Coordinates of C-alpha atoms in Angstrom, one line a residue:
X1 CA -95.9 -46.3 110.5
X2 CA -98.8 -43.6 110.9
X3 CA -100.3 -42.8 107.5
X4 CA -99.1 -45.8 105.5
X5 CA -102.5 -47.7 105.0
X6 CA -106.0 -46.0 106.0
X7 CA -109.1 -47.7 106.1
X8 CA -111.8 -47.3 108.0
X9 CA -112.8 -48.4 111.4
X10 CA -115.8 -49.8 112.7
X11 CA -116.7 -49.5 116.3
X12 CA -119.9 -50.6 118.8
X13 CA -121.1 -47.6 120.4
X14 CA -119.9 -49.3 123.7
X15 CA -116.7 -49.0 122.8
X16 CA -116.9 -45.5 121.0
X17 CA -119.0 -43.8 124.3
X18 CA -115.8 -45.6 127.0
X19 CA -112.9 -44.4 124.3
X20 CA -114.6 -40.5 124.2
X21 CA -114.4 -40.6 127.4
X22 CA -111.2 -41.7 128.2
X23 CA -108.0 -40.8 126.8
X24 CA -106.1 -44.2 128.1
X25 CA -103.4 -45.0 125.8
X26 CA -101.0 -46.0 128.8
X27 CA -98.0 -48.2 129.5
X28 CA -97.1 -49.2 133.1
X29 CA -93.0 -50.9 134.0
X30 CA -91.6 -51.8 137.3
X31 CA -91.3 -48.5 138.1
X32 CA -95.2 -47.5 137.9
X33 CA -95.4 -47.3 134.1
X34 CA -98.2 -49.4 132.2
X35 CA -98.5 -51.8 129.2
X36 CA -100.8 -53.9 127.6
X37 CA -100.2 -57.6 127.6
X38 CA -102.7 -60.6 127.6
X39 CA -99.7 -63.3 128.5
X40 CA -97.1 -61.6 131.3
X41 CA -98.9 -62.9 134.3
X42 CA -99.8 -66.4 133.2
X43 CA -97.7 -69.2 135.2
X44 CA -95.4 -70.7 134.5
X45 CA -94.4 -68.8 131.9
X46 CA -93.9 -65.0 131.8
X47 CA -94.4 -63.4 128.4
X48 CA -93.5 -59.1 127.7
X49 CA -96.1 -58.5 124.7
X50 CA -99.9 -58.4 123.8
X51 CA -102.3 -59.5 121.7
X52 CA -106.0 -58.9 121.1
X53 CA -108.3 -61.4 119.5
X54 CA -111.5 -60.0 117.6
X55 CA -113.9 -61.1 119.7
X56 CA -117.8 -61.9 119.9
X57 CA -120.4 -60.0 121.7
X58 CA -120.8 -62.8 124.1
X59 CA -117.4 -62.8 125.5
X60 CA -115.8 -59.9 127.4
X61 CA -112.3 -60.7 127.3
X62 CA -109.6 -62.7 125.4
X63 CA -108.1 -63.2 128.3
X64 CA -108.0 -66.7 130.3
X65 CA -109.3 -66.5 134.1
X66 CA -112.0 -64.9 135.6
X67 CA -114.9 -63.1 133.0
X68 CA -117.5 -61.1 133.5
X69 CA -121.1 -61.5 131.5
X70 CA -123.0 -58.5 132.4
X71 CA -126.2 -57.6 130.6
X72 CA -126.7 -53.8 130.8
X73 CA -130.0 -52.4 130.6
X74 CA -129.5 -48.3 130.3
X75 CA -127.7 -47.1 127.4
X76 CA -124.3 -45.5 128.0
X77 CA -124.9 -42.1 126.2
X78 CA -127.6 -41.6 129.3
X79 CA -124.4 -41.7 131.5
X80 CA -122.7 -38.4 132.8
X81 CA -118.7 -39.0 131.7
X82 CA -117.5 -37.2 135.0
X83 CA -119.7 -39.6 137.3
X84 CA -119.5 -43.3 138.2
X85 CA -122.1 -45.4 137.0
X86 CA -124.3 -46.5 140.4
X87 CA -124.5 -50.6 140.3
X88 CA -127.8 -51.6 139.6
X89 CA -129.0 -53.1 143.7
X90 CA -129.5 -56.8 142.9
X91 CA -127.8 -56.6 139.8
X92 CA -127.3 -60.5 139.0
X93 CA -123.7 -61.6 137.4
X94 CA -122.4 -64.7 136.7
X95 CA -118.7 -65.4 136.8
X96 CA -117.6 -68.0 134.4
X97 CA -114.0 -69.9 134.8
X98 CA -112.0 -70.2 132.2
X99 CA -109.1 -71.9 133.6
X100 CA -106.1 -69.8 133.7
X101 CA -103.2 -72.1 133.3
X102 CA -101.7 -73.2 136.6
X103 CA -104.4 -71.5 138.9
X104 CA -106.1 -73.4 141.5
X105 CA -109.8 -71.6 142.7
X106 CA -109.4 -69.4 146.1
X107 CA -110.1 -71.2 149.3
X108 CA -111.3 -68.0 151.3
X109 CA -111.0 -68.1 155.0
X110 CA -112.3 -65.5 157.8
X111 CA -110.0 -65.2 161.0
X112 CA -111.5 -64.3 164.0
X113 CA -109.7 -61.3 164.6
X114 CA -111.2 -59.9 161.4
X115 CA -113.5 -61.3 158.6
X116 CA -111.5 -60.3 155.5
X117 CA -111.2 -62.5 152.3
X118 CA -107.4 -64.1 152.6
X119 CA -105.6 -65.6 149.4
X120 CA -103.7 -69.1 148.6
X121 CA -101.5 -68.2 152.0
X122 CA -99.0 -65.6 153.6
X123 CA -97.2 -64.0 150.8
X124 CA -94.1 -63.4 152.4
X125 CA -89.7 -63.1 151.0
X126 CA -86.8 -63.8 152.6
X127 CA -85.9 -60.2 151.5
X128 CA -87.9 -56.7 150.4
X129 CA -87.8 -56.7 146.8
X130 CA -91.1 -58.3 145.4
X131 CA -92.7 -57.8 142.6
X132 CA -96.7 -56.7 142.3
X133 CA -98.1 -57.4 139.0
X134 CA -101.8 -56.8 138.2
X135 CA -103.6 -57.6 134.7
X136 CA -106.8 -56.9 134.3
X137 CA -108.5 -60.2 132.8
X138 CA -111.9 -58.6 131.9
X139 CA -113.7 -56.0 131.7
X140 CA -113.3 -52.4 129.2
X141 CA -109.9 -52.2 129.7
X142 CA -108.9 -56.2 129.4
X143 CA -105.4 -56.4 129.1
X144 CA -104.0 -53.6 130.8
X145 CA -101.4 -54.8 132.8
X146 CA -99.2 -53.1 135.8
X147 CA -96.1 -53.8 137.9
X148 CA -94.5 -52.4 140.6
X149 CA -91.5 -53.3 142.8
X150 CA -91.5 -52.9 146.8
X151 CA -88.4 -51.3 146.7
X152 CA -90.0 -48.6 144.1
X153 CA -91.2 -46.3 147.1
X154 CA -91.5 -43.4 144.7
X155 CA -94.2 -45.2 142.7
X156 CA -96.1 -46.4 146.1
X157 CA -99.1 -46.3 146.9
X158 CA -100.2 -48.0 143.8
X159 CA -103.9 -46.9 143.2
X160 CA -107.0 -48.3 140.6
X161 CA -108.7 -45.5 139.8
X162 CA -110.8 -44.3 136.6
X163 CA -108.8 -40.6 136.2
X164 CA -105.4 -39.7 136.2
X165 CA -103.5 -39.8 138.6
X166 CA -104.1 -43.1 139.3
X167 CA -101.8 -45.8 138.1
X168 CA -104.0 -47.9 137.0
X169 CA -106.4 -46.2 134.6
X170 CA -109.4 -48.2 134.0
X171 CA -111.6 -47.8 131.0
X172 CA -114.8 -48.7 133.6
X173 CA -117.5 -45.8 133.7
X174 CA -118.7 -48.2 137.5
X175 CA -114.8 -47.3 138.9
X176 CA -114.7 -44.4 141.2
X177 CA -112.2 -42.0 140.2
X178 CA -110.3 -43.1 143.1
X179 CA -111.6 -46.8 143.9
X180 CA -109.1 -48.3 145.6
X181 CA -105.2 -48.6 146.7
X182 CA -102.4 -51.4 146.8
X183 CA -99.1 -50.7 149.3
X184 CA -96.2 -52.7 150.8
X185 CA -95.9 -53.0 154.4
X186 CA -92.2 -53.6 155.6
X187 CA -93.1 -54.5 158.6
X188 CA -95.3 -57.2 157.8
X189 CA -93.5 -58.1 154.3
X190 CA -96.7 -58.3 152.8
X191 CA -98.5 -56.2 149.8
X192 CA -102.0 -54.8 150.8
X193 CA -105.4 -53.6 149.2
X194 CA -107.6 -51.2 150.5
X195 CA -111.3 -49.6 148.9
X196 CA -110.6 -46.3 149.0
X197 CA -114.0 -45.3 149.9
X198 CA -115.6 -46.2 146.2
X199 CA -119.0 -46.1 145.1
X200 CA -119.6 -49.3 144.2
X201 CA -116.8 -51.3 146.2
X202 CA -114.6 -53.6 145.7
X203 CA -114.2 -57.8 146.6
X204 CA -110.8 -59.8 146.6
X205 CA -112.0 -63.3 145.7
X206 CA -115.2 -62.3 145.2
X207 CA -116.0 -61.2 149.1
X208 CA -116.2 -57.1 149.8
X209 CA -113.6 -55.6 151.6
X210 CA -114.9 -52.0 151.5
X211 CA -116.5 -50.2 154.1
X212 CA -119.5 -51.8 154.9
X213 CA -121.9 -48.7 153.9
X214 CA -120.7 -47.6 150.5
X215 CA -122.3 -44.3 150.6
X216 CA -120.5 -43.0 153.3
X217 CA -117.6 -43.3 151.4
X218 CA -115.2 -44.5 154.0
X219 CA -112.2 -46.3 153.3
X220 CA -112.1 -49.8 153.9
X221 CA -109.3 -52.0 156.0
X222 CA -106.4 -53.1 154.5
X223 CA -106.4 -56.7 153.2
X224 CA -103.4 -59.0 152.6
X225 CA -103.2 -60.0 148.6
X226 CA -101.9 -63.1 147.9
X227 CA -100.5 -64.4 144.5
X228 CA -103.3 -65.4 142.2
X229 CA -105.7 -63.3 144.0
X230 CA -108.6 -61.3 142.0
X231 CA -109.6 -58.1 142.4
X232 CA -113.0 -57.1 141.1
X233 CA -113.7 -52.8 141.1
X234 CA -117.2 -52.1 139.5
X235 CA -118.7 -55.1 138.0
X236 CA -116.7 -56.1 134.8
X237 CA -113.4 -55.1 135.8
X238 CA -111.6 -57.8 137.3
X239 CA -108.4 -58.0 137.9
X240 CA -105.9 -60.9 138.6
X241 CA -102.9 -60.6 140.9
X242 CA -99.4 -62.2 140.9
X243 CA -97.0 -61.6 143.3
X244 CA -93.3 -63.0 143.1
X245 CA -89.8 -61.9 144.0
X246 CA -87.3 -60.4 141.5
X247 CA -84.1 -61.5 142.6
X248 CA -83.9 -64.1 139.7
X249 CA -83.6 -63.8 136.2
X250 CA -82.5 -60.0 135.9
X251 CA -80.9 -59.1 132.1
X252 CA -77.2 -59.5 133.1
X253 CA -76.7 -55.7 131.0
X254 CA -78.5 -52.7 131.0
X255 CA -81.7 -52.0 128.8
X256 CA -83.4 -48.8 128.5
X257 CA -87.1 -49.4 126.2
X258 CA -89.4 -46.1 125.5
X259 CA -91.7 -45.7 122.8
X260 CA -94.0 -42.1 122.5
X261 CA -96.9 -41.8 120.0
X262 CA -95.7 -38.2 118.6
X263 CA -97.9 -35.7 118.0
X264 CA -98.9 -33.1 115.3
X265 CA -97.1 -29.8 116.3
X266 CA -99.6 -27.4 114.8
X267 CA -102.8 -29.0 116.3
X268 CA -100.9 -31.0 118.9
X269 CA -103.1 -34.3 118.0
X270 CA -101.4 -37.3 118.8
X271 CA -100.9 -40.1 116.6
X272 CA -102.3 -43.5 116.9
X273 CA -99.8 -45.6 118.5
X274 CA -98.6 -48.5 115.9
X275 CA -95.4 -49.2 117.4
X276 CA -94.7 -52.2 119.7
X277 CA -91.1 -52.4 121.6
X278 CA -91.0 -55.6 123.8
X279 CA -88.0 -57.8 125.5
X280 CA -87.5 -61.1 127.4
X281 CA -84.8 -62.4 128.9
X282 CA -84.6 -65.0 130.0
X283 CA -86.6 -67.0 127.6
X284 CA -89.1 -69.5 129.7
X285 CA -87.1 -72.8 130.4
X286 CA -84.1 -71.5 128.4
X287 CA -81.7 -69.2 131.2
X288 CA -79.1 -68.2 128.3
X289 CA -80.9 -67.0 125.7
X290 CA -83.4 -63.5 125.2
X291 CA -85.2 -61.9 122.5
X292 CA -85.5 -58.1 121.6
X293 CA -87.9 -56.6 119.3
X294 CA -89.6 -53.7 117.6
X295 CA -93.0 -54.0 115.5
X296 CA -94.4 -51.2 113.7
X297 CA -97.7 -51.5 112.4
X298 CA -99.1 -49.5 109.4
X299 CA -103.2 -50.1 108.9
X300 CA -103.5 -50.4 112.4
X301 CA -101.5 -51.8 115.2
X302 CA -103.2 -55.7 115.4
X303 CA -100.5 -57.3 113.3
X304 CA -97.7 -55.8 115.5
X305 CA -99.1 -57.1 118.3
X306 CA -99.0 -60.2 116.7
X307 CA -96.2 -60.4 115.8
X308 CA -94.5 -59.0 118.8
X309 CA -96.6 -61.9 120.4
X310 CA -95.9 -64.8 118.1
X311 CA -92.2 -63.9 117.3
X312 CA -90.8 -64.4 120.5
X313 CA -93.2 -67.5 121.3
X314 CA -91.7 -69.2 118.2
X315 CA -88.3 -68.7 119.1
X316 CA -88.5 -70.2 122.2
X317 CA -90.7 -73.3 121.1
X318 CA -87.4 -73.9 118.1
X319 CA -84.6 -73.5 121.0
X320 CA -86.9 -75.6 123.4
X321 CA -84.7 -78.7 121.4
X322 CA -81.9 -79.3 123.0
X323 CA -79.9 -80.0 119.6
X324 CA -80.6 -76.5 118.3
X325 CA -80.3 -74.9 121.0
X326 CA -76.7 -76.4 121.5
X327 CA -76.1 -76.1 117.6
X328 CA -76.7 -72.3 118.1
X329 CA -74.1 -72.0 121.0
X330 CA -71.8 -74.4 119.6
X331 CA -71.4 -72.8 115.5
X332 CA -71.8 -69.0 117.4
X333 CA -74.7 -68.9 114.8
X334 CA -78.7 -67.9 115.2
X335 CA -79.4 -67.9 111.3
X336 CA -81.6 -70.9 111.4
X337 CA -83.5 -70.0 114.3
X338 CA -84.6 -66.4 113.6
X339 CA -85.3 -67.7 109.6
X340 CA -87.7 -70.6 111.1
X341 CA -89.1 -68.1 113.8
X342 CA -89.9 -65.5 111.2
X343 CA -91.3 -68.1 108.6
X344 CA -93.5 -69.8 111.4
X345 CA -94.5 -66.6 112.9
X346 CA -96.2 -65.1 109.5
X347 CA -98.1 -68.5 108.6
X348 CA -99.6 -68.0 112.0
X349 CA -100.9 -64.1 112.0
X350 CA -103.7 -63.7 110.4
X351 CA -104.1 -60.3 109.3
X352 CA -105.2 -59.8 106.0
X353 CA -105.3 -55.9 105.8
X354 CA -102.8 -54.4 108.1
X355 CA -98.9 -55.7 108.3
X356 CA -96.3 -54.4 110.7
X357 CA -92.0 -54.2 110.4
X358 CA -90.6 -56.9 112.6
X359 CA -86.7 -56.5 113.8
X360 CA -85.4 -58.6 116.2
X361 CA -82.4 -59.4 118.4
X362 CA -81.5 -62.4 119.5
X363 CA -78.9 -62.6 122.4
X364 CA -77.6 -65.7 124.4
X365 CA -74.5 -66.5 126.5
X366 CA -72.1 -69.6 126.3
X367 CA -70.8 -71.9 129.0
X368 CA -68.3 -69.0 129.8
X369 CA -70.2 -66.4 129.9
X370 CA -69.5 -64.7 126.6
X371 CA -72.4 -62.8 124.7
X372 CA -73.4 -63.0 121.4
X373 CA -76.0 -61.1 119.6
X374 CA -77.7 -61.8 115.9
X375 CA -80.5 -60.0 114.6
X376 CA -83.4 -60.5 111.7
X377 CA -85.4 -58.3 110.1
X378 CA -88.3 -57.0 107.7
X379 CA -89.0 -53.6 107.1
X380 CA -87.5 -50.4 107.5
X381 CA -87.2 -50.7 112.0
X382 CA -83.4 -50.7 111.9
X383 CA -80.8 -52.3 114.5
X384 CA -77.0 -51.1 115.2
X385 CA -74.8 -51.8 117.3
X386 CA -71.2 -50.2 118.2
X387 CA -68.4 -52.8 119.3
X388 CA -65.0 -51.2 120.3
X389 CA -65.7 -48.2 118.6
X390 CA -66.8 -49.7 115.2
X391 CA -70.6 -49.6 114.2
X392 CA -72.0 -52.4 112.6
X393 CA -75.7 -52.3 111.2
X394 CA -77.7 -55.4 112.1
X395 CA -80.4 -54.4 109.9
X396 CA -81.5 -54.0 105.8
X397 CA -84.1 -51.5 104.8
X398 CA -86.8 -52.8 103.0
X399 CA -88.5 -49.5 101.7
X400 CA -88.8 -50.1 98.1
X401 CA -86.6 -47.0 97.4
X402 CA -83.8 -49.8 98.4
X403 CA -81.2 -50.4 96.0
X404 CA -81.1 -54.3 97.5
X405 CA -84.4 -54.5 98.0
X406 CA -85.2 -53.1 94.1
X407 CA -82.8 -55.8 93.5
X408 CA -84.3 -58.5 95.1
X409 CA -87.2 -58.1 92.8
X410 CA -85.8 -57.2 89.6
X411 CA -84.6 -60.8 90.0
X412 CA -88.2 -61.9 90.6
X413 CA -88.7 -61.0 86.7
X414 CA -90.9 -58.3 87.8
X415 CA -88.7 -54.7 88.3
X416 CA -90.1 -51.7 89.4
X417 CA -90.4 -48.7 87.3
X418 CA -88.2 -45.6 87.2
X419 CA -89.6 -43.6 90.4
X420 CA -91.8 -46.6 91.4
X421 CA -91.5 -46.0 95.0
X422 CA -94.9 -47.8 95.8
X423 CA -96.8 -51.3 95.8
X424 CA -100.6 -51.6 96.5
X425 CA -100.2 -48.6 98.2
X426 CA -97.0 -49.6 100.6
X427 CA -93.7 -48.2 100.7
X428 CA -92.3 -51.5 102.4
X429 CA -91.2 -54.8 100.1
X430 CA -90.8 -56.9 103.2
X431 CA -93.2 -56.9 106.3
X432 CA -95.2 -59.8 108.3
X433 CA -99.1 -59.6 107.7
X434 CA -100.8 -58.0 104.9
X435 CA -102.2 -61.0 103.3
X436 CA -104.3 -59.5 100.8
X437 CA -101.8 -57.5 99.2
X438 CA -99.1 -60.4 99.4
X439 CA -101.7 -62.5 97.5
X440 CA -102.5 -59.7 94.6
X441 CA -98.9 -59.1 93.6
X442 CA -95.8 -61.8 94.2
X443 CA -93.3 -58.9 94.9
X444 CA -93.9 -58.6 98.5
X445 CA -92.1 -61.2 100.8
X446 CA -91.8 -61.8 104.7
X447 CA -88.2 -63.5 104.1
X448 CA -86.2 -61.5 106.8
X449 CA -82.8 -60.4 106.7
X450 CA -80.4 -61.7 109.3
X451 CA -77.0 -60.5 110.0
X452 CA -74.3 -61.4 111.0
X453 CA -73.1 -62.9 114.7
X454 CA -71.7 -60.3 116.8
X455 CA -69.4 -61.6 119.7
X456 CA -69.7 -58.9 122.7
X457 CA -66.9 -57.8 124.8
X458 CA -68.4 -56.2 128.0
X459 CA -64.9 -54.7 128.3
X460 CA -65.6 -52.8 124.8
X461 CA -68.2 -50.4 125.9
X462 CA -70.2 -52.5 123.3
X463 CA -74.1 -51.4 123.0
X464 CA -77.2 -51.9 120.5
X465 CA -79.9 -49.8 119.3
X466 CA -83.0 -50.8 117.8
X467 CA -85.5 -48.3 116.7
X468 CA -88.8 -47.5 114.7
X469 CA -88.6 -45.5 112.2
X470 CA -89.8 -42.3 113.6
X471 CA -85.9 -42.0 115.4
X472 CA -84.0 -43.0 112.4
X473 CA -86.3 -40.3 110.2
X474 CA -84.7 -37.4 112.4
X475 CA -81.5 -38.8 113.6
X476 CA -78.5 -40.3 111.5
X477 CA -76.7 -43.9 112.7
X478 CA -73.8 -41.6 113.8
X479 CA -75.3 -39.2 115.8
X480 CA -77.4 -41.3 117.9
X481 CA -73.7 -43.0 118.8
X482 CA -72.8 -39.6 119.7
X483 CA -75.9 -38.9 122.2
X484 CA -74.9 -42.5 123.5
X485 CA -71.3 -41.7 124.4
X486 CA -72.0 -38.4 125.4
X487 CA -74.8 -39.6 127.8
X488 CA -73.1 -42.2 129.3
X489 CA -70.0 -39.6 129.9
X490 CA -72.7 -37.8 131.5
X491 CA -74.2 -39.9 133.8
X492 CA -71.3 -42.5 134.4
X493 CA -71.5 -41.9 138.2
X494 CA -75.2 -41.7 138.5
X495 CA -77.1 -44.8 140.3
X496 CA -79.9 -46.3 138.7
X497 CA -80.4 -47.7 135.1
X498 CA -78.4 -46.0 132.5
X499 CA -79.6 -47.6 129.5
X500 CA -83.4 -46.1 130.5
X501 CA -81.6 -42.2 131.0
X502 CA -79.5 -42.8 127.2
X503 CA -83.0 -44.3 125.9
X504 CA -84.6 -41.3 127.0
X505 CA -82.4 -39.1 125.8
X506 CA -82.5 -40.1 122.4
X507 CA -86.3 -40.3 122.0
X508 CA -86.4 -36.6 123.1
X509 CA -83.9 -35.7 120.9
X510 CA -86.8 -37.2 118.3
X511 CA -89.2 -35.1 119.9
X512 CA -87.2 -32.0 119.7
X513 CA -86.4 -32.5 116.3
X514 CA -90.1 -32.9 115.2
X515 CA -90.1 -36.3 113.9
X516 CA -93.7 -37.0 112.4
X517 CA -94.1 -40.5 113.4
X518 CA -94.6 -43.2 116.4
X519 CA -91.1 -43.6 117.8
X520 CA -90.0 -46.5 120.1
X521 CA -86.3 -47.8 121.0
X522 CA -84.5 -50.0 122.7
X523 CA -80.9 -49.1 124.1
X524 CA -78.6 -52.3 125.5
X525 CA -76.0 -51.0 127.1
X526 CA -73.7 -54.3 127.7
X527 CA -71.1 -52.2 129.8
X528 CA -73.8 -51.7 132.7
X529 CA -75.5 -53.5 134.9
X530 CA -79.0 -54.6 134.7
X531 CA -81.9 -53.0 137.5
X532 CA -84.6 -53.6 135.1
X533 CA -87.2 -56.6 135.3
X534 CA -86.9 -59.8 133.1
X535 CA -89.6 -58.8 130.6
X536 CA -91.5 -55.8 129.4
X537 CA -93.5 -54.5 126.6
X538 CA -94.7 -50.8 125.2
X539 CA -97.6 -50.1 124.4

């Protein structure tokens, strides 16, 4: 929700000197896209969404594992932005444990045939399809995160780099614009890292593996990776690796998730990114249920990340009890679940001066299999669904130019005046965050809406939408059911996931149409079959 609430930004020059020089507003999926997120990687439990903590000077990172405290001594504005910064010979770093949750220290041991750093053991599947995810734990661009299947040949070699095309773009003026690469080897059933000839090298557990004289620039020899490896390229960036296979826990439907800033057409200038689309299913220690969600931010995009962090995390701790997590199944009703989630989830942001929308799905299966879907809202990011033909809207706009919502607050004993269309500035009634306004006039709330419980017939052709508003401000309810039926018609007997091609298509159809605002959707398509991973988030 570009344009909503302005207010200026303060910035270090660190962090103004690395974001001149790189444009790196990137999200990486399974199939070599990026996203940030501070929680995917950390066992046991896998989360799909980010958040990032204000954080002292003394502290690199937010993030739990291995940080970096580097004192540098030459001021980046002496640094040429198309070269890599030289380490300093000598240069003295201390790496501090935090204690990831569930990560044991590296024992690392040197064969004979080859003195290479190994991981926690052979890394090896009964099948091919394993899954390589890398988030980077500290460093400039802490929290980037990246995932890649080994059946995803397309998107292999993976490679770290600090310029496009690499596919992971790191924010690290000491990363070589091509520092090093990560492949699968079918024969050995075994993901692999190799220095790609960098500058300043690179270690896996804190021992080199590049070519033993850097300044020849010769590429190193390939080194197995092992889950809960790190990989360390410069001297901040380090970067934590979890390996697992992906046969378990796919989405049992098809999802399609895409997001695009938008840009300005005369001066082509993107927007900053606010939106944040992210999905989970299945929820950790709970195989039936998943959550789906949009949060668009306005002020900034901290409080929809969150939210889009908290929301999901608070629905799972309320159907972690057995008795509501049974009462949901049983009465085929969500209502007190998303209402506590919601309620819980604003008490615990703490953002005082920018607020996001928050529209979430929840979807779980009973005993036999059946689907149901619920959703709850705040703000004007809107949710329908189409069940045999029929569209049902899952969602209640909270602009203030809402007949419901001006009724909500006429019966407040406050009403808006005629061609009031504002408060403090907002266009939104409802929203999670924005604590300073909610405390200077009464009128704003964070009570969502929740709909009612849709039963899904996979036999109906029965699908949802959710979407920011930059889709719905171009494109009516009924004609984004049209570009659904008549991509699906289109691509019926094309492999691969159909939700992603129908999710695509509508968010072009945005772009072509102009639409002056962040845009990110979510397409379930409960007729398909699932090929995507169990989580994911954008941006």
């Amino acid at each position: 929700m570009v344009g909503e609430l302005e207010r200026p930004l303060v910035s270090n020059d660190v962090d103004v000197a690395l974001d001149q020089s790189n444009n790196l507003t990137r999200n990486y999926d399974l199939d070599g896209q990026c996203h940030r997120t501070e929680a995917l990687l950390r066992p046991p439990r896998t989360r799909g969404h980010f958040h990032k903590q204000r954080l002292s000077s003394a502290s690199p990172c937010s993030a739990q594992g291995d940080s970096v405290v580097l004192d540098v001594s030459n001021p980046l504005e002496d640094i040429l932005i198309g070269e890599t910064v030289k380490r300093p010979f000598g240069h003295l770093v201390e790496l501090q444990k935090h204690g990831r949750p569930e990560k044991q220290s590296q024992n690392l041991s040197f064969g004979a045939e080859n003195d290479r750093p190994q991981g926690s053991g052979p890394n090896t599947f009964s099948d091919q399809r394993s899954c390589l995810s890398l988030e980077v734990v500290s460093g400039p661009s802490c929290g980037l995160h990246c995932s890649v299947l080994s059946t995803s040949t397309a998107r292999l070699p993976l490679t770290l780099g600090r310029v496009p095309p690499s596919n992971l773009l790191l924010k690290d003026l000491e990363v070589s614009g091509k520092h090093a690469m990560i492949n699968w080897n079918s024969n050995k059933l075994r993901w692999e890292l190799v220095d790609m000839g960098s500058l300043n090298g690179t270690m896996l557990n804190s021992h080199p593996i590049n070519y033993p004289n850097s300044g020849s620039r010769q590429w190193g020899s390939p080194v197995e990776l092992a889950s809960g490896d790190t990989i360390t390229v410069g001297t901040t960036s380090n970067i934590y690796v979890h390996i697992s296979s992906q046969n378990d826990h796919l989405v049992p439907f098809g999802v399609g998730m895409t997001s695009d800033p938008m840009s300005l057409r005369r001066g082509g200038k993107k927007f900053p990114m606010e939106d944040v689309c992210y999905y989970q299913w299945p929820l950790p220690g709970i195989d039936q249920f998943g959550v789906f969600g949009i949060c668009d931010g306005h002020g900034g995009v901290e409080a929809a990340k969150s939210a889009s962090k908290i929301l999901p995390e608070m629905v799972t701790t309320i159907l972690s009890d057995s008795v509501k997590r049974e009462r949901v199944v049983s009465q085929q009703d969500g209502s007190d679940v998303l209402r506590d989630a919601f309620s819980q989830t604003e008490a615990l942001m703490n953002n005082y001066y920018e607020g996001c929308t928050a529209t979430l799905l929840l979807v779980w299966a009973d005993a036999d299999e059946n689907l149901f879907a619920q959703c709850a809202n705040v703000g004007d990011s809107a949710c329908f669904m189409n069940v045999d033909g029929k569209q049902i809207k899952m969602t209640e706009d909270h602009k203030l130019m809402s007949c419901s919502e001006r009724l909500r607050i006429e019966g407040i004993g406050r009403p808006l005046k005629d061609g009031e269309t504002r408060l403090c500035g907002l266009n939104l009634a409802r929203m999670l965050g924005d604590k300073f306004v909610k405390q200077q006039d009464s009128r704003f709330s964070s009570e969502p809406y929740i709909s009612q419980v849709v039963r899904i017939n996979k036999t109906s052709g029965a699908f949802a939408l959710l979407a920011s508003d930059g889709l719905w401000d171009v494109i009516s309810f009924k004609k984004a059911i049209q570009l659904v039926v008549q991509t699906r018609e289109r691509y019926s007997t094309d492999k691969g996931n159909l939700a992603e091609k129908i999710a695509d298509v509508l968010l072009n159809e945005a772009r072509n149409l102009r639409t002056r605002d962040n845009t990110s959707l979510i397409l379930l398509d409960f007729g398909s079959t699932s090929t995507v991973p169990s989580c994911k988030v954008l941006p």
